[in-house]
PDB file of N, CA and C in Angstrom:
ATOM      1  N   HIS V   6     -79.275  19.540  85.595  1.00 83.00           N
ATOM      2  CA  HIS V   6     -80.674  19.957  85.496  1.00 83.00           C
ATOM      3  C   HIS V   6     -81.141  19.944  84.043  1.00 83.00           C
ATOM      4  N   VAL V   7     -80.217  20.229  83.126  1.00 84.00           N
ATOM      5  CA  VAL V   7     -80.573  20.166  81.699  1.00 84.00           C
ATOM      6  C   VAL V   7     -80.989  18.735  81.340  1.00 84.00           C
ATOM      7  N   ALA V   8     -80.241  17.759  81.810  1.00 84.00           N
ATOM      8  CA  ALA V   8     -80.591  16.341  81.540  1.00 84.00           C
ATOM      9  C   ALA V   8     -81.979  16.042  82.106  1.00 84.00           C
ATOM     10  N   LYS V   9     -82.267  16.527  83.285  1.00 84.00           N
ATOM     11  CA  LYS V   9     -83.569  16.304  83.921  1.00 84.00           C
ATOM     12  C   LYS V   9     -84.677  16.939  83.070  1.00 84.00           C
ATOM     13  N   LEU V  10     -84.424  18.111  82.546  1.00 81.00           N
ATOM     14  CA  LEU V  10     -85.448  18.830  81.755  1.00 81.00           C
ATOM     15  C   LEU V  10     -85.785  18.081  80.454  1.00 81.00           C
ATOM     16  N   ILE V  11     -84.839  17.344  79.901  1.00 79.00           N
ATOM     17  CA  ILE V  11     -85.133  16.620  78.663  1.00 79.00           C
ATOM     18  C   ILE V  11     -85.600  15.201  78.962  1.00 79.00           C
ATOM     19  N   GLY V  12     -85.830  14.878  80.238  1.00 82.00           N
ATOM     20  CA  GLY V  12     -86.362  13.592  80.608  1.00 82.00           C
ATOM     21  C   GLY V  12     -85.320  12.515  80.765  1.00 82.00           C
ATOM     22  N   MET V  13     -84.026  12.884  80.899  1.00 84.00           N
ATOM     23  CA  MET V  13     -82.946  11.921  81.063  1.00 84.00           C
ATOM     24  C   MET V  13     -82.094  12.306  82.281  1.00 84.00           C
ATOM     25  N   PRO V  14     -82.682  12.253  83.472  1.00 85.00           N
ATOM     26  CA  PRO V  14     -82.011  12.781  84.663  1.00 85.00           C
ATOM     27  C   PRO V  14     -80.691  12.122  85.010  1.00 85.00           C
ATOM     28  N   ARG V  15     -80.426  10.939  84.562  1.00 89.00           N
ATOM     29  CA  ARG V  15     -79.178  10.251  84.896  1.00 89.00           C
ATOM     30  C   ARG V  15     -78.145  10.348  83.781  1.00 89.00           C
ATOM     31  N   HIS V  16     -78.343  11.283  82.859  1.00 88.00           N
ATOM     32  CA  HIS V  16     -77.448  11.398  81.717  1.00 88.00           C
ATOM     33  C   HIS V  16     -76.790  12.775  81.605  1.00 88.00           C
ATOM     34  N   SER V  17     -76.386  13.339  82.732  1.00 86.00           N
ATOM     35  CA  SER V  17     -75.780  14.673  82.698  1.00 86.00           C
ATOM     36  C   SER V  17     -74.475  14.713  81.900  1.00 86.00           C
ATOM     37  N   ARG V  18     -73.756  13.621  81.889  1.00 85.00           N
ATOM     38  CA  ARG V  18     -72.492  13.607  81.101  1.00 85.00           C
ATOM     39  C   ARG V  18     -72.786  13.720  79.610  1.00 85.00           C
ATOM     40  N   HIS V  19     -73.938  13.231  79.187  1.00 87.00           N
ATOM     41  CA  HIS V  19     -74.300  13.376  77.777  1.00 87.00           C
ATOM     42  C   HIS V  19     -74.476  14.842  77.401  1.00 87.00           C
ATOM     43  N   VAL V  20     -75.024  15.605  78.318  1.00 86.00           N
ATOM     44  CA  VAL V  20     -75.196  17.029  78.073  1.00 86.00           C
ATOM     45  C   VAL V  20     -73.809  17.668  77.882  1.00 86.00           C
ATOM     46  N   GLY V  21     -72.883  17.359  78.774  1.00 82.00           N
ATOM     47  CA  GLY V  21     -71.529  17.881  78.654  1.00 82.00           C
ATOM     48  C   GLY V  21     -70.859  17.510  77.352  1.00 82.00           C
ATOM     49  N   GLN V  22     -71.025  16.252  76.971  1.00 83.00           N
ATOM     50  CA  GLN V  22     -70.423  15.777  75.732  1.00 83.00           C
ATOM     51  C   GLN V  22     -71.048  16.483  74.511  1.00 83.00           C
ATOM     52  N   ALA V  23     -72.349  16.658  74.544  1.00 83.00           N
ATOM     53  CA  ALA V  23     -73.004  17.366  73.425  1.00 83.00           C
ATOM     54  C   ALA V  23     -72.493  18.790  73.318  1.00 83.00           C
ATOM     55  N   LEU V  24     -72.339  19.464  74.433  1.00 82.00           N
ATOM     56  CA  LEU V  24     -71.842  20.851  74.390  1.00 82.00           C
ATOM     57  C   LEU V  24     -70.405  20.907  73.939  1.00 82.00           C
ATOM     58  N   LYS V  25     -69.637  19.878  74.220  1.00 79.00           N
ATOM     59  CA  LYS V  25     -68.216  19.845  73.843  1.00 79.00           C
ATOM     60  C   LYS V  25     -68.022  19.914  72.335  1.00 79.00           C
ATOM     61  N   PHE V  26     -68.972  19.373  71.592  1.00 84.00           N
ATOM     62  CA  PHE V  26     -68.810  19.275  70.148  1.00 84.00           C
ATOM     63  C   PHE V  26     -69.593  20.338  69.368  1.00 84.00           C
ATOM     64  N   ILE V  27     -70.149  21.320  70.036  1.00 84.00           N
ATOM     65  CA  ILE V  27     -70.879  22.381  69.348  1.00 84.00           C
ATOM     66  C   ILE V  27     -69.898  23.321  68.656  1.00 84.00           C
ATOM     67  N   SER V  28     -70.160  23.610  67.429  1.00 85.00           N
ATOM     68  CA  SER V  28     -69.309  24.520  66.655  1.00 85.00           C
ATOM     69  C   SER V  28     -69.511  25.950  67.138  1.00 85.00           C
ATOM     70  N   ASP V  29     -68.470  26.746  67.101  1.00 81.00           N
ATOM     71  CA  ASP V  29     -68.595  28.166  67.441  1.00 81.00           C
ATOM     72  C   ASP V  29     -69.445  28.912  66.419  1.00 81.00           C
ATOM     73  N   ASP V  30     -69.657  28.287  65.241  1.00 89.00           N
ATOM     74  CA  ASP V  30     -70.392  28.942  64.144  1.00 89.00           C
ATOM     75  C   ASP V  30     -71.892  28.622  64.132  1.00 89.00           C
ATOM     76  N   VAL V  31     -72.366  27.828  65.102  1.00 88.00           N
ATOM     77  CA  VAL V  31     -73.779  27.416  65.105  1.00 88.00           C
ATOM     78  C   VAL V  31     -74.683  28.640  65.295  1.00 88.00           C
ATOM     79  N   THR V  32     -75.796  28.659  64.552  1.00 88.00           N
ATOM     80  CA  THR V  32     -76.737  29.775  64.626  1.00 88.00           C
ATOM     81  C   THR V  32     -78.108  29.224  64.966  1.00 88.00           C
ATOM     82  N   PRO V  33     -78.783  29.772  65.950  1.00 86.00           N
ATOM     83  CA  PRO V  33     -78.284  30.776  66.879  1.00 86.00           C
ATOM     84  C   PRO V  33     -77.231  30.192  67.816  1.00 86.00           C
ATOM     85  N   PRO V  34     -76.362  31.023  68.364  1.00 86.00           N
ATOM     86  CA  PRO V  34     -75.313  30.526  69.255  1.00 86.00           C
ATOM     87  C   PRO V  34     -75.928  29.865  70.483  1.00 86.00           C
ATOM     88  N   ILE V  35     -75.302  28.786  70.932  1.00 85.00           N
ATOM     89  CA  ILE V  35     -75.757  28.061  72.130  1.00 85.00           C
ATOM     90  C   ILE V  35     -74.919  28.541  73.314  1.00 85.00           C
ATOM     91  N   PRO V  36     -75.551  29.007  74.385  1.00 88.00           N
ATOM     92  CA  PRO V  36     -74.791  29.543  75.530  1.00 88.00           C
ATOM     93  C   PRO V  36     -74.164  28.446  76.376  1.00 88.00           C
ATOM     94  N   TRP V  37     -73.230  27.692  75.799  1.00 87.00           N
ATOM     95  CA  TRP V  37     -72.589  26.555  76.458  1.00 87.00           C
ATOM     96  C   TRP V  37     -71.958  26.957  77.792  1.00 87.00           C
ATOM     97  N   HIS V  38     -71.505  28.186  77.870  1.00 89.00           N
ATOM     98  CA  HIS V  38     -70.795  28.641  79.063  1.00 89.00           C
ATOM     99  C   HIS V  38     -71.693  28.717  80.296  1.00 89.00           C
ATOM    100  N   ARG V  39     -73.014  28.673  80.093  1.00 90.00           N
ATOM    101  CA  ARG V  39     -73.924  28.738  81.223  1.00 90.00           C
ATOM    102  C   ARG V  39     -74.165  27.374  81.887  1.00 90.00           C
ATOM    103  N   VAL V  40     -73.675  26.304  81.292  1.00 90.00           N
ATOM    104  CA  VAL V  40     -73.870  24.973  81.840  1.00 90.00           C
ATOM    105  C   VAL V  40     -72.682  24.611  82.718  1.00 90.00           C
ATOM    106  N   ILE V  41     -72.968  24.419  84.009  1.00 90.00           N
ATOM    107  CA  ILE V  41     -71.932  24.047  84.962  1.00 90.00           C
ATOM    108  C   ILE V  41     -72.405  22.835  85.759  1.00 90.00           C
ATOM    109  N   SER V  42     -71.534  22.264  86.584  1.00 88.00           N
ATOM    110  CA  SER V  42     -71.903  21.062  87.317  1.00 88.00           C
ATOM    111  C   SER V  42     -72.982  21.365  88.352  1.00 88.00           C
ATOM    112  N   ALA V  43     -73.646  20.311  88.808  1.00 86.00           N
ATOM    113  CA  ALA V  43     -74.681  20.443  89.827  1.00 86.00           C
ATOM    114  C   ALA V  43     -74.123  20.977  91.139  1.00 86.00           C
ATOM    115  N   ALA V  44     -72.793  20.864  91.306  1.00 90.00           N
ATOM    116  CA  ALA V  44     -72.169  21.374  92.531  1.00 90.00           C
ATOM    117  C   ALA V  44     -71.748  22.844  92.377  1.00 90.00           C
ATOM    118  N   GLY V  45     -71.981  23.402  91.198  1.00 92.00           N
ATOM    119  CA  GLY V  45     -71.632  24.815  90.959  1.00 92.00           C
ATOM    120  C   GLY V  45     -70.201  25.028  90.506  1.00 92.00           C
ATOM    121  N   THR V  46     -69.529  23.947  90.101  1.00 93.00           N
ATOM    122  CA  THR V  46     -68.137  24.085  89.647  1.00 93.00           C
ATOM    123  C   THR V  46     -68.055  24.072  88.119  1.00 93.00           C
ATOM    124  N   ILE V  47     -67.031  24.727  87.639  1.00 92.00           N
ATOM    125  CA  ILE V  47     -66.747  24.734  86.191  1.00 92.00           C
ATOM    126  C   ILE V  47     -65.733  23.642  85.949  1.00 92.00           C
ATOM    127  N   SER V  48     -65.998  22.783  84.971  1.00 83.00           N
ATOM    128  CA  SER V  48     -65.130  21.661  84.669  1.00 83.00           C
ATOM    129  C   SER V  48     -63.755  22.186  84.177  1.00 83.00           C
ATOM    130  N   SER V  49     -62.705  21.494  84.630  1.00 77.00           N
ATOM    131  CA  SER V  49     -61.352  21.920  84.261  1.00 77.00           C
ATOM    132  C   SER V  49     -61.023  21.634  82.805  1.00 77.00           C
ATOM    133  N   ARG V  50     -61.649  20.630  82.217  1.00 75.00           N
ATOM    134  CA  ARG V  50     -61.405  20.193  80.843  1.00 75.00           C
ATOM    135  C   ARG V  50     -60.008  19.626  80.620  1.00 75.00           C
ATOM    136  N   GLY V  51     -59.326  19.287  81.673  1.00 75.00           N
ATOM    137  CA  GLY V  51     -58.038  18.621  81.586  1.00 75.00           C
ATOM    138  C   GLY V  51     -56.850  19.559  81.609  1.00 75.00           C
ATOM    139  N   PRO V  52     -55.683  18.995  81.908  1.00 79.00           N
ATOM    140  CA  PRO V  52     -54.465  19.808  82.007  1.00 79.00           C
ATOM    141  C   PRO V  52     -54.090  20.405  80.665  1.00 79.00           C
ATOM    142  N   GLY V  53     -53.584  21.631  80.729  1.00 81.00           N
ATOM    143  CA  GLY V  53     -53.121  22.298  79.506  1.00 81.00           C
ATOM    144  C   GLY V  53     -54.199  22.912  78.659  1.00 81.00           C
ATOM    145  N   THR V  54     -55.427  22.969  79.141  1.00 83.00           N
ATOM    146  CA  THR V  54     -56.502  23.583  78.362  1.00 83.00           C
ATOM    147  C   THR V  54     -56.961  24.864  79.039  1.00 83.00           C
ATOM    148  N   ASN V  55     -57.596  25.728  78.292  1.00 88.00           N
ATOM    149  CA  ASN V  55     -58.063  27.002  78.849  1.00 88.00           C
ATOM    150  C   ASN V  55     -59.595  27.122  78.841  1.00 88.00           C
ATOM    151  N   GLY V  56     -60.298  26.004  78.634  1.00 86.00           N
ATOM    152  CA  GLY V  56     -61.744  26.022  78.551  1.00 86.00           C
ATOM    153  C   GLY V  56     -62.433  26.543  79.797  1.00 86.00           C
ATOM    154  N   ALA V  57     -61.891  26.166  80.976  1.00 91.00           N
ATOM    155  CA  ALA V  57     -62.493  26.623  82.225  1.00 91.00           C
ATOM    156  C   ALA V  57     -62.339  28.134  82.365  1.00 91.00           C
ATOM    157  N   GLN V  58     -61.187  28.653  81.998  1.00 93.00           N
ATOM    158  CA  GLN V  58     -60.967  30.092  82.076  1.00 93.00           C
ATOM    159  C   GLN V  58     -61.856  30.831  81.069  1.00 93.00           C
ATOM    160  N   ARG V  59     -62.009  30.275  79.872  1.00 91.00           N
ATOM    161  CA  ARG V  59     -62.917  30.880  78.863  1.00 91.00           C
ATOM    162  C   ARG V  59     -64.332  30.907  79.382  1.00 91.00           C
ATOM    163  N   GLN V  60     -64.747  29.816  80.035  1.00 93.00           N
ATOM    164  CA  GLN V  60     -66.118  29.768  80.586  1.00 93.00           C
ATOM    165  C   GLN V  60     -66.261  30.794  81.697  1.00 93.00           C
ATOM    166  N   ARG V  61     -65.277  30.883  82.544  1.00 95.00           N
ATOM    167  CA  ARG V  61     -65.326  31.880  83.630  1.00 95.00           C
ATOM    168  C   ARG V  61     -65.445  33.283  83.048  1.00 95.00           C
ATOM    169  N   ASP V  62     -64.620  33.565  82.063  1.00 96.00           N
ATOM    170  CA  ASP V  62     -64.628  34.912  81.448  1.00 96.00           C
ATOM    171  C   ASP V  62     -65.981  35.227  80.830  1.00 96.00           C
ATOM    172  N   ALA V  63     -66.579  34.247  80.158  1.00 94.00           N
ATOM    173  CA  ALA V  63     -67.872  34.467  79.513  1.00 94.00           C
ATOM    174  C   ALA V  63     -68.978  34.679  80.563  1.00 94.00           C
ATOM    175  N   LEU V  64     -68.941  33.922  81.660  1.00 96.00           N
ATOM    176  CA  LEU V  64     -69.920  34.113  82.706  1.00 96.00           C
ATOM    177  C   LEU V  64     -69.755  35.477  83.373  1.00 96.00           C
ATOM    178  N   GLU V  65     -68.537  35.853  83.667  1.00 97.00           N
ATOM    179  CA  GLU V  65     -68.295  37.151  84.306  1.00 97.00           C
ATOM    180  C   GLU V  65     -68.685  38.308  83.393  1.00 97.00           C
ATOM    181  N   ALA V  66     -68.536  38.104  82.078  1.00 97.00           N
ATOM    182  CA  ALA V  66     -68.950  39.152  81.113  1.00 97.00           C
ATOM    183  C   ALA V  66     -70.465  39.368  81.169  1.00 97.00           C
ATOM    184  N   GLU V  67     -71.218  38.339  81.616  1.00 96.00           N
ATOM    185  CA  GLU V  67     -72.667  38.452  81.769  1.00 96.00           C
ATOM    186  C   GLU V  67     -73.056  38.928  83.182  1.00 96.00           C
ATOM    187  N   GLY V  68     -72.051  39.168  84.027  1.00 97.00           N
ATOM    188  CA  GLY V  68     -72.334  39.644  85.354  1.00 97.00           C
ATOM    189  C   GLY V  68     -72.396  38.585  86.431  1.00 97.00           C
ATOM    190  N   VAL V  69     -72.144  37.311  86.065  1.00 97.00           N
ATOM    191  CA  VAL V  69     -72.206  36.209  87.018  1.00 97.00           C
ATOM    192  C   VAL V  69     -70.902  36.231  87.846  1.00 97.00           C
ATOM    193  N   GLU V  70     -71.032  36.104  89.152  1.00 97.00           N
ATOM    194  CA  GLU V  70     -69.879  36.082  90.035  1.00 97.00           C
ATOM    195  C   GLU V  70     -69.298  34.652  90.066  1.00 97.00           C
ATOM    196  N   VAL V  71     -68.027  34.545  89.747  1.00 97.00           N
ATOM    197  CA  VAL V  71     -67.315  33.284  89.772  1.00 97.00           C
ATOM    198  C   VAL V  71     -66.188  33.414  90.781  1.00 97.00           C
ATOM    199  N   THR V  72     -66.098  32.479  91.702  1.00 96.00           N
ATOM    200  CA  THR V  72     -65.065  32.541  92.750  1.00 96.00           C
ATOM    201  C   THR V  72     -64.071  31.403  92.583  1.00 96.00           C
ATOM    202  N   ASP V  73     -62.931  31.537  93.239  1.00 94.00           N
ATOM    203  CA  ASP V  73     -61.948  30.470  93.251  1.00 94.00           C
ATOM    204  C   ASP V  73     -62.246  29.539  94.390  1.00 94.00           C
ATOM    205  N   GLY V  74     -62.384  28.242  94.088  1.00 88.00           N
ATOM    206  CA  GLY V  74     -62.636  27.247  95.121  1.00 88.00           C
ATOM    207  C   GLY V  74     -61.364  26.882  95.872  1.00 88.00           C
ATOM    208  N   ARG V  75     -61.509  26.103  96.927  1.00 88.00           N
ATOM    209  CA  ARG V  75     -60.366  25.698  97.741  1.00 88.00           C
ATOM    210  C   ARG V  75     -59.377  24.851  96.989  1.00 88.00           C
ATOM    211  N   THR V  76     -59.825  24.104  95.991  1.00 85.00           N
ATOM    212  CA  THR V  76     -58.936  23.214  95.256  1.00 85.00           C
ATOM    213  C   THR V  76     -58.490  23.812  93.935  1.00 85.00           C
ATOM    214  N   GLY V  77     -58.693  25.108  93.754  1.00 84.00           N
ATOM    215  CA  GLY V  77     -58.293  25.770  92.532  1.00 84.00           C
ATOM    216  C   GLY V  77     -59.319  25.765  91.436  1.00 84.00           C
ATOM    217  N   ASP V  78     -60.480  25.202  91.711  1.00 90.00           N
ATOM    218  CA  ASP V  78     -61.557  25.187  90.728  1.00 90.00           C
ATOM    219  C   ASP V  78     -62.290  26.518  90.752  1.00 90.00           C
ATOM    220  N   PHE V  79     -63.099  26.739  89.737  1.00 95.00           N
ATOM    221  CA  PHE V  79     -63.932  27.925  89.666  1.00 95.00           C
ATOM    222  C   PHE V  79     -65.330  27.544  90.082  1.00 95.00           C
ATOM    223  N   ARG V  80     -65.981  28.394  90.903  1.00 96.00           N
ATOM    224  CA  ARG V  80     -67.293  28.046  91.467  1.00 96.00           C
ATOM    225  C   ARG V  80     -68.315  29.178  91.247  1.00 96.00           C
ATOM    226  N   VAL V  81     -69.560  28.767  91.055  1.00 96.00           N
ATOM    227  CA  VAL V  81     -70.676  29.690  90.920  1.00 96.00           C
ATOM    228  C   VAL V  81     -71.686  29.313  91.994  1.00 96.00           C
ATOM    229  N   ASN V  82     -72.196  30.310  92.708  1.00 96.00           N
ATOM    230  CA  ASN V  82     -73.168  30.058  93.762  1.00 96.00           C
ATOM    231  C   ASN V  82     -74.544  29.849  93.089  1.00 96.00           C
ATOM    232  N   LEU V  83     -74.990  28.597  93.108  1.00 93.00           N
ATOM    233  CA  LEU V  83     -76.220  28.254  92.402  1.00 93.00           C
ATOM    234  C   LEU V  83     -77.469  28.812  93.092  1.00 93.00           C
ATOM    235  N   SER V  84     -77.377  29.101  94.400  1.00 93.00           N
ATOM    236  CA  SER V  84     -78.559  29.691  95.044  1.00 93.00           C
ATOM    237  C   SER V  84     -78.770  31.128  94.548  1.00 93.00           C
ATOM    238  N   THR V  85     -77.703  31.752  94.065  1.00 95.00           N
ATOM    239  CA  THR V  85     -77.823  33.083  93.487  1.00 95.00           C
ATOM    240  C   THR V  85     -77.993  33.054  91.977  1.00 95.00           C
ATOM    241  N   TRP V  86     -77.202  32.231  91.300  1.00 94.00           N
ATOM    242  CA  TRP V  86     -77.132  32.264  89.835  1.00 94.00           C
ATOM    243  C   TRP V  86     -77.768  31.045  89.143  1.00 94.00           C
ATOM    244  N   GLY V  87     -78.288  30.096  89.876  1.00 90.00           N
ATOM    245  CA  GLY V  87     -78.834  28.895  89.274  1.00 90.00           C
ATOM    246  C   GLY V  87     -80.168  29.104  88.577  1.00 90.00           C
ATOM    247  N   TRP V  88     -80.494  28.262  87.659  1.00 86.00           N
ATOM    248  CA  TRP V  88     -81.752  28.287  86.910  1.00 86.00           C
ATOM    249  C   TRP V  88     -82.360  26.891  87.032  1.00 86.00           C
ATOM    250  N   PHE V  89     -83.483  26.804  87.729  1.00 86.00           N
ATOM    251  CA  PHE V  89     -84.047  25.487  88.046  1.00 86.00           C
ATOM    252  C   PHE V  89     -85.537  25.424  87.714  1.00 86.00           C
ATOM    253  N   PRO V  90     -85.925  25.539  86.469  1.00 82.00           N
ATOM    254  CA  PRO V  90     -87.351  25.385  86.148  1.00 82.00           C
ATOM    255  C   PRO V  90     -87.782  23.950  86.377  1.00 82.00           C
ATOM    256  N   GLU V  91     -89.045  23.736  86.661  1.00 81.00           N
ATOM    257  CA  GLU V  91     -89.580  22.391  86.857  1.00 81.00           C
ATOM    258  C   GLU V  91     -89.643  21.675  85.517  1.00 81.00           C
ATOM    259  N   PRO V  92     -89.294  20.389  85.505  1.00 77.00           N
ATOM    260  CA  PRO V  92     -89.449  19.601  84.289  1.00 77.00           C
ATOM    261  C   PRO V  92     -90.898  19.706  83.784  1.00 77.00           C
ATOM    262  N   GLY V  93     -91.043  19.834  82.497  1.00 77.00           N
ATOM    263  CA  GLY V  93     -92.377  19.965  81.897  1.00 77.00           C
ATOM    264  C   GLY V  93     -92.790  21.408  81.709  1.00 77.00           C
ATOM    265  N   THR V  94     -92.045  22.360  82.264  1.00 81.00           N
ATOM    266  CA  THR V  94     -92.407  23.769  82.121  1.00 81.00           C
ATOM    267  C   THR V  94     -91.632  24.472  81.004  1.00 81.00           C
ATOM    268  N   ILE V  95     -90.695  23.788  80.405  1.00 75.00           N
ATOM    269  CA  ILE V  95     -89.864  24.350  79.325  1.00 75.00           C
ATOM    270  C   ILE V  95     -90.179  23.602  78.029  1.00 75.00           C
ATOM    271  N   ASP V  96     -90.443  24.340  76.962  1.00 75.00           N
ATOM    272  CA  ASP V  96     -90.728  23.733  75.670  1.00 75.00           C
ATOM    273  C   ASP V  96     -89.396  23.308  75.049  1.00 75.00           C
ATOM    274  N   ILE V  97     -89.159  21.991  74.971  1.00 69.00           N
ATOM    275  CA  ILE V  97     -87.937  21.468  74.376  1.00 69.00           C
ATOM    276  C   ILE V  97     -88.179  20.959  72.964  1.00 69.00           C
ATOM    277  N   GLY V  98     -89.320  21.244  72.448  1.00 71.00           N
ATOM    278  CA  GLY V  98     -89.640  20.869  71.075  1.00 71.00           C
ATOM    279  C   GLY V  98     -89.562  19.367  70.890  1.00 71.00           C
ATOM    280  N   ASP V  99     -88.897  18.957  69.826  1.00 68.00           N
ATOM    281  CA  ASP V  99     -88.794  17.543  69.489  1.00 68.00           C
ATOM    282  C   ASP V  99     -87.539  16.902  70.073  1.00 68.00           C
ATOM    283  N   TYR V 100     -86.943  17.496  71.091  1.00 59.00           N
ATOM    284  CA  TYR V 100     -85.663  17.011  71.560  1.00 59.00           C
ATOM    285  C   TYR V 100     -85.736  16.256  72.877  1.00 59.00           C
ATOM    286  N   GLY V 101     -86.896  15.806  73.276  1.00 54.00           N
ATOM    287  CA  GLY V 101     -87.027  15.077  74.552  1.00 54.00           C
ATOM    288  C   GLY V 101     -86.750  13.597  74.373  1.00 54.00           C
ATOM    289  N   VAL V 102     -86.998  12.840  75.398  1.00 52.00           N
ATOM    290  CA  VAL V 102     -86.736  11.414  75.403  1.00 52.00           C
ATOM    291  C   VAL V 102     -87.492  10.707  74.274  1.00 52.00           C
ATOM    292  N   ALA V 103     -88.741  11.105  74.032  1.00 50.00           N
ATOM    293  CA  ALA V 103     -89.526  10.451  72.975  1.00 50.00           C
ATOM    294  C   ALA V 103     -88.805  10.544  71.622  1.00 50.00           C
ATOM    295  N   ALA V 104     -88.243  11.724  71.329  1.00 49.00           N
ATOM    296  CA  ALA V 104     -87.538  11.888  70.061  1.00 49.00           C
ATOM    297  C   ALA V 104     -86.299  11.004  70.015  1.00 49.00           C
ATOM    298  N   LEU V 105     -85.593  10.906  71.107  1.00 49.00           N
ATOM    299  CA  LEU V 105     -84.398  10.061  71.157  1.00 49.00           C
ATOM    300  C   LEU V 105     -84.778   8.586  70.985  1.00 49.00           C
ATOM    301  N   GLU V 106     -85.886   8.169  71.594  1.00 54.00           N
ATOM    302  CA  GLU V 106     -86.329   6.797  71.459  1.00 54.00           C
ATOM    303  C   GLU V 106     -86.734   6.508  70.028  1.00 54.00           C
ATOM    304  N   GLU V 107     -87.396   7.466  69.361  1.00 53.00           N
ATOM    305  CA  GLU V 107     -87.784   7.272  67.969  1.00 53.00           C
ATOM    306  C   GLU V 107     -86.556   7.099  67.084  1.00 53.00           C
ATOM    307  N   GLU V 108     -85.520   7.924  67.358  1.00 50.00           N
ATOM    308  CA  GLU V 108     -84.310   7.824  66.550  1.00 50.00           C
ATOM    309  C   GLU V 108     -83.629   6.467  66.715  1.00 50.00           C
ATOM    310  N   SER V 109     -83.719   5.877  67.897  1.00 50.00           N
ATOM    311  CA  SER V 109     -83.029   4.616  68.143  1.00 50.00           C
ATOM    312  C   SER V 109     -83.872   3.383  67.781  1.00 50.00           C
ATOM    313  N   ASP V 110     -85.137   3.578  67.416  1.00 52.00           N
ATOM    314  CA  ASP V 110     -86.000   2.438  67.052  1.00 52.00           C
ATOM    315  C   ASP V 110     -85.371   1.712  65.851  1.00 52.00           C
ATOM    316  N   GLY V 111     -85.254   0.399  66.017  1.00 50.00           N
ATOM    317  CA  GLY V 111     -84.697  -0.397  64.906  1.00 50.00           C
ATOM    318  C   GLY V 111     -83.194  -0.458  64.890  1.00 50.00           C
ATOM    319  N   GLU V 112     -82.540   0.326  65.755  1.00 48.00           N
ATOM    320  CA  GLU V 112     -81.069   0.283  65.788  1.00 48.00           C
ATOM    321  C   GLU V 112     -80.635  -0.612  66.916  1.00 48.00           C
ATOM    322  N   GLU V 113     -79.544  -1.324  66.728  1.00 44.00           N
ATOM    323  CA  GLU V 113     -78.991  -2.174  67.790  1.00 44.00           C
ATOM    324  C   GLU V 113     -78.055  -1.378  68.648  1.00 44.00           C
TER     325      GLU V 113
END
């Protein structure tokens, strides 16, 4: 839904990649832990990592209910906890598609 809000509905993986590289020291802090898949699952982030557990812990600290899925994944009920504003109703400043297109003008 974040990708849709910035005018790039088919680029949800870009959102995940952008969040992956955010520094813990960024000000103001970005609530990366609130971004989950469209299916309501928390990404595992690969074997041997604790990112999914950290995300679960952060969501639960905010009062969000996270359950264990059938395949061992963590799940959030989006009908209860989802945030789905209509595209065009959120001020994204200069970070929409037009800004991205301007940045890429003249680049191959």
